[in-house]
GROMACS .gro file of C-alpha atoms in nm:
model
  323
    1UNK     CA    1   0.655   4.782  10.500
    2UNK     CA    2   0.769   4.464  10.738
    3UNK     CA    3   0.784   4.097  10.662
    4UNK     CA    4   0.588   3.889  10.879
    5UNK     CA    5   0.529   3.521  10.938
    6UNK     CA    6   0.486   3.335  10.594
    7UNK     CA    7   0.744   3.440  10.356
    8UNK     CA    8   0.860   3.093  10.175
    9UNK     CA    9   0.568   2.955   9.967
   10UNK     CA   10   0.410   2.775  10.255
   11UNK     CA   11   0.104   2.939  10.169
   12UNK     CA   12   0.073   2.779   9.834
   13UNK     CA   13   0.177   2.394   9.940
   14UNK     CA   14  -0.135   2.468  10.209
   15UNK     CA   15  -0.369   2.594   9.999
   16UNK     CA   16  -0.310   2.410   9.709
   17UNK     CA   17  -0.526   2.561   9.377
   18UNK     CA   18  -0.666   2.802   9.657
   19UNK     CA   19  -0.423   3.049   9.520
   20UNK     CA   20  -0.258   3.156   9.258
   21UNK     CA   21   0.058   3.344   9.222
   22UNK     CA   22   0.083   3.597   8.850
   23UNK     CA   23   0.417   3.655   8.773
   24UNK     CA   24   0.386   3.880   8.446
   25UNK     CA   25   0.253   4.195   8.386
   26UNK     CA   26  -0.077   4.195   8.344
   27UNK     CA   27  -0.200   4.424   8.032
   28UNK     CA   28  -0.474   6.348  10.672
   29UNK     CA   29  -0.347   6.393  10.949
   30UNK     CA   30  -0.607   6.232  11.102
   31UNK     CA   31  -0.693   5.847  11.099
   32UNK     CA   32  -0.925   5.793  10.792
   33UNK     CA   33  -1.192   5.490  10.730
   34UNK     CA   34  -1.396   5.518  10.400
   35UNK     CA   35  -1.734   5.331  10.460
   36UNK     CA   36  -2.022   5.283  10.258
   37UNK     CA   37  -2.414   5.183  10.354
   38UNK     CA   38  -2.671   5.027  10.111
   39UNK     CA   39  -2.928   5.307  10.244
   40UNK     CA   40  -2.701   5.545  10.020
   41UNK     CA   41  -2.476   5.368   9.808
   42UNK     CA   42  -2.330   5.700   9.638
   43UNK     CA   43  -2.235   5.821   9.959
   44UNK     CA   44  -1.868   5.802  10.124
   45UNK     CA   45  -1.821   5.916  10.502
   46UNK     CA   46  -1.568   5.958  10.681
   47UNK     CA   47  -1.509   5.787  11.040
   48UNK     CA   48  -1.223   5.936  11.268
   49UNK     CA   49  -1.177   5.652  11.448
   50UNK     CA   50   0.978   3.679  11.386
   51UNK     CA   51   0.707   3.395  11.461
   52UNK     CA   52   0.560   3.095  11.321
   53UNK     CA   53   0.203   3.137  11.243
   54UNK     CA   54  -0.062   2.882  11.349
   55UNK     CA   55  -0.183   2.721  11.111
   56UNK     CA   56  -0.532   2.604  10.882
   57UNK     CA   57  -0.441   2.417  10.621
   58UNK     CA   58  -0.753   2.508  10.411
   59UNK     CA   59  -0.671   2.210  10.175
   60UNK     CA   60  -0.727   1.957  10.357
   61UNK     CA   61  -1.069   2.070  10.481
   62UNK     CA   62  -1.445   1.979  10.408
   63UNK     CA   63  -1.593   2.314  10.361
   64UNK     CA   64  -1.957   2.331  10.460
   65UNK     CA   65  -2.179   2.332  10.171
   66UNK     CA   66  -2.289   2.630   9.974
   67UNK     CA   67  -2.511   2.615   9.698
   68UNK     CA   68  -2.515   2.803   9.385
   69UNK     CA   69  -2.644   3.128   9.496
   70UNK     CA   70  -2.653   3.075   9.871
   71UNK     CA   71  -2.750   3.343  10.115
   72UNK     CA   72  -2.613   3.467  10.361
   73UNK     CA   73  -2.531   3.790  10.562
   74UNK     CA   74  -2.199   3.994  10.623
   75UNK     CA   75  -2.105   4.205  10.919
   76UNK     CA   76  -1.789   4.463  10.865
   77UNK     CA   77  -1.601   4.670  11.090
   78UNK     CA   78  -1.301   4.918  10.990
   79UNK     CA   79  -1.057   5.097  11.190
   80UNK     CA   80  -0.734   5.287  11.139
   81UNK     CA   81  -0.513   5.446  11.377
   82UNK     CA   82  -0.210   5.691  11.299
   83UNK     CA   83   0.003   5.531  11.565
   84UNK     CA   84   0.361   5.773  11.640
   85UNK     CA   85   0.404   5.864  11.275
   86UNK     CA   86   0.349   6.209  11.176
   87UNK     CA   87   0.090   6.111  10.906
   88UNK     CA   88  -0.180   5.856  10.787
   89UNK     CA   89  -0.086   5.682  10.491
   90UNK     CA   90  -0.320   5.385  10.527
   91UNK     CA   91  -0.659   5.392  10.335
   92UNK     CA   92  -0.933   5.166  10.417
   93UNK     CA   93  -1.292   5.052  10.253
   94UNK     CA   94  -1.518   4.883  10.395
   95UNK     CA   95  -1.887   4.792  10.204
   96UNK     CA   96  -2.178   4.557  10.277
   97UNK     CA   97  -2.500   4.505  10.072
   98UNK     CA   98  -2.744   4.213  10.084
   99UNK     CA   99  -2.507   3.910  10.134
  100UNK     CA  100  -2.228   3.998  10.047
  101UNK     CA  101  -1.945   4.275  10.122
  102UNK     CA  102  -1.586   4.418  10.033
  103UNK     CA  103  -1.316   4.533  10.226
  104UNK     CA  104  -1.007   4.719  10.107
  105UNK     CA  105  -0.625   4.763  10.309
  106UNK     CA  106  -0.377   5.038  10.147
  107UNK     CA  107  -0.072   5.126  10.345
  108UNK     CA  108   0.103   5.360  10.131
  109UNK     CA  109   0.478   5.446  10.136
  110UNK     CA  110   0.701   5.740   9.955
  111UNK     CA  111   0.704   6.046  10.185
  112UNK     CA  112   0.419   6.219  10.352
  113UNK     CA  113   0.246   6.367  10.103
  114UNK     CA  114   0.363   6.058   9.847
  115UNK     CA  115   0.217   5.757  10.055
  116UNK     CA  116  -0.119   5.939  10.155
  117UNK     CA  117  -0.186   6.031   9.768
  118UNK     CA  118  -0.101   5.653   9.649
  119UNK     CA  119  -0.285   5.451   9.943
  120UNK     CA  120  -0.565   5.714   9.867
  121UNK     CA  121  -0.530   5.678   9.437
  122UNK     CA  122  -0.542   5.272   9.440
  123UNK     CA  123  -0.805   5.265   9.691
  124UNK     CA  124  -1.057   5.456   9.533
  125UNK     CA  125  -0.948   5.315   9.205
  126UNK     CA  126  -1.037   4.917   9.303
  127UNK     CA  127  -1.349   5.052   9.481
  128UNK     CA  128  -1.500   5.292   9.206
  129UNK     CA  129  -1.389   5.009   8.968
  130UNK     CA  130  -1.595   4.765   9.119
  131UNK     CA  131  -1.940   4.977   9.163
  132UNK     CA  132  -1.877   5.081   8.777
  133UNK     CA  133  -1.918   4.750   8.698
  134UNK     CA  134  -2.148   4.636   8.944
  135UNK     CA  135  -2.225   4.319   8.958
  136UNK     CA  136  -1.887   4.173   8.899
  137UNK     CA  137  -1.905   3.842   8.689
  138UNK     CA  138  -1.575   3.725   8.738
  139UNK     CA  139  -1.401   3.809   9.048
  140UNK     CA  140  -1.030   3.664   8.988
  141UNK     CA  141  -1.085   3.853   8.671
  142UNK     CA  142  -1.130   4.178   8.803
  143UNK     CA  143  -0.907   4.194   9.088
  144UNK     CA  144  -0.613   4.128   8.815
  145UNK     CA  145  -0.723   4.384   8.575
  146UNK     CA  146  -0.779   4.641   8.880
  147UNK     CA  147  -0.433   4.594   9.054
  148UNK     CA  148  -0.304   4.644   8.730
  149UNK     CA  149  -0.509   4.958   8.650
  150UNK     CA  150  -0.451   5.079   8.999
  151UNK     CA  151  -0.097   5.028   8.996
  152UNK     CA  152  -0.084   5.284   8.617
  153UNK     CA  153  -0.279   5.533   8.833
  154UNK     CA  154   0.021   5.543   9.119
  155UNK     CA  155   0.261   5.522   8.908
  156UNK     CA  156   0.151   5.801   8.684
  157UNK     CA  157   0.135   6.032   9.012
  158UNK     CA  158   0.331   6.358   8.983
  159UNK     CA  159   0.437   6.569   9.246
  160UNK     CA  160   0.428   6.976   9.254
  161UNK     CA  161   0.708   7.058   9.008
  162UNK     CA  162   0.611   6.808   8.764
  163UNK     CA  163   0.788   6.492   8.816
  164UNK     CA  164   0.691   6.106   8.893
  165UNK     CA  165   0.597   6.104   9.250
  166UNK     CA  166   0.796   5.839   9.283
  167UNK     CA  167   0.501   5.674   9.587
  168UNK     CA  168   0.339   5.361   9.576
  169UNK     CA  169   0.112   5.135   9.800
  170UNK     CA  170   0.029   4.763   9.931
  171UNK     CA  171  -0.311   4.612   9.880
  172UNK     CA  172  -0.503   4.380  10.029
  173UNK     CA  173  -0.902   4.329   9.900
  174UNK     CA  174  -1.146   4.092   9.986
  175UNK     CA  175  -1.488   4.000   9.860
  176UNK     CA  176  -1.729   3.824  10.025
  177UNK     CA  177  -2.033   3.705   9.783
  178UNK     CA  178  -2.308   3.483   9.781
  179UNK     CA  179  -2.090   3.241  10.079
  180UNK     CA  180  -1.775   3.218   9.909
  181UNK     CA  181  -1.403   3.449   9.940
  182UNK     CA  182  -1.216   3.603   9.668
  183UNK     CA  183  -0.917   3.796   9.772
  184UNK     CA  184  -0.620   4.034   9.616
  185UNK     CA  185  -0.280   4.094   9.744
  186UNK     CA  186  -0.019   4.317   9.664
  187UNK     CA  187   0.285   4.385   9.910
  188UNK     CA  188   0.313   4.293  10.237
  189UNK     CA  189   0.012   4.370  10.429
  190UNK     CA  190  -0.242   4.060  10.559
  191UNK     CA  191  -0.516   3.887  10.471
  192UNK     CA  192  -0.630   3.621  10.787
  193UNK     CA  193  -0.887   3.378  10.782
  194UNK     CA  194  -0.984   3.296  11.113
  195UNK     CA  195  -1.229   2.976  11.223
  196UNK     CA  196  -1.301   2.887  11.563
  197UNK     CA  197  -0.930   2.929  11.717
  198UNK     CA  198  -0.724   2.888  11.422
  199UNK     CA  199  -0.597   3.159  11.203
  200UNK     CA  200  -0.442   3.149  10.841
  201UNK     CA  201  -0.260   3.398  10.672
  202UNK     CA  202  -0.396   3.379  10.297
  203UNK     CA  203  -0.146   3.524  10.112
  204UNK     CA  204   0.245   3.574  10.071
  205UNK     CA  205   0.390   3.882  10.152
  206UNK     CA  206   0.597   4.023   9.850
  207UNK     CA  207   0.925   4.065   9.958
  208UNK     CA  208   1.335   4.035   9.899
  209UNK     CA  209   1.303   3.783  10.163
  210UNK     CA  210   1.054   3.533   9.940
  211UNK     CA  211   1.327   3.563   9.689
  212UNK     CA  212   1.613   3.516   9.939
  213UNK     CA  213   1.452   3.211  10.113
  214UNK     CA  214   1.335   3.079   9.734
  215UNK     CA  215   1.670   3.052   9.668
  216UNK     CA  216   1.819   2.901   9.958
  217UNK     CA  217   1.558   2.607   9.937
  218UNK     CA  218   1.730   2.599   9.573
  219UNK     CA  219   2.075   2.538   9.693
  220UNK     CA  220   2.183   2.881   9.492
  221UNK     CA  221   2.270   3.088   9.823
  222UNK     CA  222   2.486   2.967  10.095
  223UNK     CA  223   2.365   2.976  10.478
  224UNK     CA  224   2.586   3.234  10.503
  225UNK     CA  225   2.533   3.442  10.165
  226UNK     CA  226   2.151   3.448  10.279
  227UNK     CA  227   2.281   3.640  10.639
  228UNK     CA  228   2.478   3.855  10.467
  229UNK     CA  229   2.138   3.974  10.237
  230UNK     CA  230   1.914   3.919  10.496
  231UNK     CA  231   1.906   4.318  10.587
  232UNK     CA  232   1.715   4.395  10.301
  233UNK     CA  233   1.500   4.089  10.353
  234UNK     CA  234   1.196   4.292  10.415
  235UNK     CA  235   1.191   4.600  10.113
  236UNK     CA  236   0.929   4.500   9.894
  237UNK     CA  237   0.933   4.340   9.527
  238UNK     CA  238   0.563   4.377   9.422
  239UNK     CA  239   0.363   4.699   9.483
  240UNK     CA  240   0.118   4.944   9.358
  241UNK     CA  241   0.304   5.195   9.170
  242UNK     CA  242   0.567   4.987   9.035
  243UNK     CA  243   0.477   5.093   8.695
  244UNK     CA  244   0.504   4.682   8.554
  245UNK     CA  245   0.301   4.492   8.802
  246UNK     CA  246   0.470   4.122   8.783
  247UNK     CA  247   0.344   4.016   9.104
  248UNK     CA  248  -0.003   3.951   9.277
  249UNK     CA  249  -0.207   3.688   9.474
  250UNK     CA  250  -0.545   3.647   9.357
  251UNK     CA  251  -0.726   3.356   9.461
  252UNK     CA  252  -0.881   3.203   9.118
  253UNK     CA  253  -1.199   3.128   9.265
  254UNK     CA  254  -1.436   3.112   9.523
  255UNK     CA  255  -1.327   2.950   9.881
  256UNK     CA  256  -1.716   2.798  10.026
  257UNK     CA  257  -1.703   2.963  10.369
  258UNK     CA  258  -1.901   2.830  10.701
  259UNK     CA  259  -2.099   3.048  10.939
  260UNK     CA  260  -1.932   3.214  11.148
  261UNK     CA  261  -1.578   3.273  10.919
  262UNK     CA  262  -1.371   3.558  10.980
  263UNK     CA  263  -1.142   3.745  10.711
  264UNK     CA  264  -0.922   4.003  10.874
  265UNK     CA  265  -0.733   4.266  10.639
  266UNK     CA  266  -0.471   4.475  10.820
  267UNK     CA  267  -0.153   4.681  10.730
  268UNK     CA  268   0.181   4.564  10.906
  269UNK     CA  269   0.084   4.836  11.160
  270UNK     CA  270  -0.117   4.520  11.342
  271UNK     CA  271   0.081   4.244  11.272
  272UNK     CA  272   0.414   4.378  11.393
  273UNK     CA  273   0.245   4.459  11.718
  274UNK     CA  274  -0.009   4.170  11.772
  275UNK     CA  275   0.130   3.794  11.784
  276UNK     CA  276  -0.144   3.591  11.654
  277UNK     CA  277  -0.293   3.456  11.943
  278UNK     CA  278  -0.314   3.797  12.069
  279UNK     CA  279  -0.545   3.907  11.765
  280UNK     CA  280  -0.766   3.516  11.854
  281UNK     CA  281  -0.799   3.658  12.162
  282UNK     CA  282  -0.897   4.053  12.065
  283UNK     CA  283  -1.126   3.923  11.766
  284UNK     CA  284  -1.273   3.618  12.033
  285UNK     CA  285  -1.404   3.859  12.271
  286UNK     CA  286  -1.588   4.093  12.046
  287UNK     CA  287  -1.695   3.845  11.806
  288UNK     CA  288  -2.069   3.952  11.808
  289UNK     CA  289  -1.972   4.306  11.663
  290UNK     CA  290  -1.709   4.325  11.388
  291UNK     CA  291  -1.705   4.724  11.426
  292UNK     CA  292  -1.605   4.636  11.847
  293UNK     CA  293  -1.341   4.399  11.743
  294UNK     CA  294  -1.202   4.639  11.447
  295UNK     CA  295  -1.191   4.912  11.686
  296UNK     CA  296  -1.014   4.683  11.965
  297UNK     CA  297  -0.772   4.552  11.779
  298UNK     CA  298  -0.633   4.880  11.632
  299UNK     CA  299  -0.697   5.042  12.046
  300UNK     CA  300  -0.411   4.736  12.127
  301UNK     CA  301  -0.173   4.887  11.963
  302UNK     CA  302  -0.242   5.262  11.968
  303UNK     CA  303   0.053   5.495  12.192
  304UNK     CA  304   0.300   5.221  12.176
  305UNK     CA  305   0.649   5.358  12.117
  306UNK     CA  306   0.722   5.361  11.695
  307UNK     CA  307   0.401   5.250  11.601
  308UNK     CA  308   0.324   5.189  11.206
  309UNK     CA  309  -0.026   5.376  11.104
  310UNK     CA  310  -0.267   5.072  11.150
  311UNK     CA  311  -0.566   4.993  10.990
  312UNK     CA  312  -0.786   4.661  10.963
  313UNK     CA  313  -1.096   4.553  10.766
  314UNK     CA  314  -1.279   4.222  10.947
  315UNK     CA  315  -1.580   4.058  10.809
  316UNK     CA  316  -1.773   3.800  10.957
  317UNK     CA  317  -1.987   3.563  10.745
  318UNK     CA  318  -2.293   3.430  10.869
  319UNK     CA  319  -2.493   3.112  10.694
  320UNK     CA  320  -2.882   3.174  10.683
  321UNK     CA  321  -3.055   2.887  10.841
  322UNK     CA  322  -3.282   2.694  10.584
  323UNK     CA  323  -3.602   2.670  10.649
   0.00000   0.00000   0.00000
């Protein structure tokens, strides 16, 4: 788990009522990618496969318009990569139907075994969740009610002899539905939007360093006080398998997208190998197949000395024309 580049609220003066933050509890060895296809939608395979961000202040735009049950189409790609560790701990989802689609990010953390089971136990909770109660009336709605669900499930995890597993897990969940984003964060792994040549990260990554940088803004920590913290700056605050879940970003509704939007989802595996202009220009060059750019952007990083496991969901919406 790694901080990256927004870690001080900056998020929230961009987006404005774009997000929301919820501060009380709310009552393999080998490279995995869970995917899902609307010719069998029962079926799960299996597919072996310290900067300042640029900014889009989302805000401040004119979205295109999208009317009350708009079409349009979705294109997904997943990848994950094991990178140097000695296991895969990230989990990933990725599902499209008829206009609309969801992608799912879980990097677990808490030993081997510990990090698979958790990444594995959230993701499959939010996913079989969400086909249960297929179709979703209220997005925001569900993602809190999920994370918290989700986060009972890891916590609840027991190891061999009997005791609290002691694991948990980041999130990061998108939905993509009828031309507008929802989104859920937990932890520290991104959510990007990406149009034309500008990139956004969505949400704030839920760490000691928030807190530390929250308070120096404050005037309650010295210059100084905040170097002497700042080594635990990036161990997380909020995360699946907490056991209280205080902490989340769920956007409260729908963000109207324009053709040709990208959402990227990716553990810290990408981010704390890619700058941001490096995954423009990755994501730029295979922009007519989301499944090429997935793959590329996870092949950028792959045999690099101390690499994170690293694993990315990117959707692509695309406007129908009317006629």
């Amino acid at each position: 788990m790694c901080v990256g580049s927004v870690s001080d609220g900056q998020v929230y003066e961009q987006l404005g009522s774009l997000c929301e933050q919820a501060n009380a509890p709310y009552v393999q060895q080998e490279p995995v990618s869970y995917s899902r296809t609307d010719a069998d939608p029962g079926a799960v395979t299996r597919k072996i496969p310290g900067r300042e961000p640029a900014t889009l202040d989302l805000s401040k735009r004119k979205p295109a318009h999208t009317a009350r049950g708009a079409c349009g189409s979705v294109q997904i790609g997943t990848s994950s990569v094991i990178g140097s560790r000695k296991s895969q701990q990230d989990a990933v989802f990725g599902y499209q139907s008829s206009g609309w689609a969801l992608g799912i990010v879980c990097d677990g953390m808490g030993g081997l075994a510990g990090g698979e089971i958790a990444s594995r136990v959230a993701l499959e909770s939010i996913a079989d969740a969400w086909f249960a109660q297929s179709p979703v009336a209220d997005i925001p709605d569900f993602f809190r009610r999920e994370a918290a669900s989700a986060d009972q499930k890891v916590y609840s995890q027991t190891a061999a002899d009997g005791s609290r597993m002691q694991a948990g897990t980041t999130v990061v969940a998108a939905v993509v539905r009828a031309g507008g984003l929802y989104w859920l964060s937990v932890g520290d792994s991104k959510l990007y939007f990406i149009r034309g040549q500008e990139i956004q990260s969505l949400n704030v990554e839920h760490n000691y360093r928030l807190e530390l940088n929250n308070r120096l803004r404050e005037g309650s920590m010295t210059a100084q006080e905040y170097a002497a913290e700042e080594y635990r700056a990036e161990a997380l605050t909020s995360f699946l398998g907490i056991g209280s879940l205080s902490e989340m970003d769920v956007s409260p509704s729908a963000y109207p997208l324009q053709d040709g939007d990208l959402i990227l989802l990716a553990s810290d595996g990408l981010y704390r190998g890619l700058t941001e202009e490096e995954i423009l220009a990755i994501v730029a060059k295979h922009s007519r197949d989301m499944q090429q750019a997935a793959d590329a952007l996870t092949a950028a990083v792959r045999g690099r000395k101390k690499q994170d496991n690293t694993s990315v969901v990117i959707l692509r919406y695309r406007m129908e024309k009317q006629t």
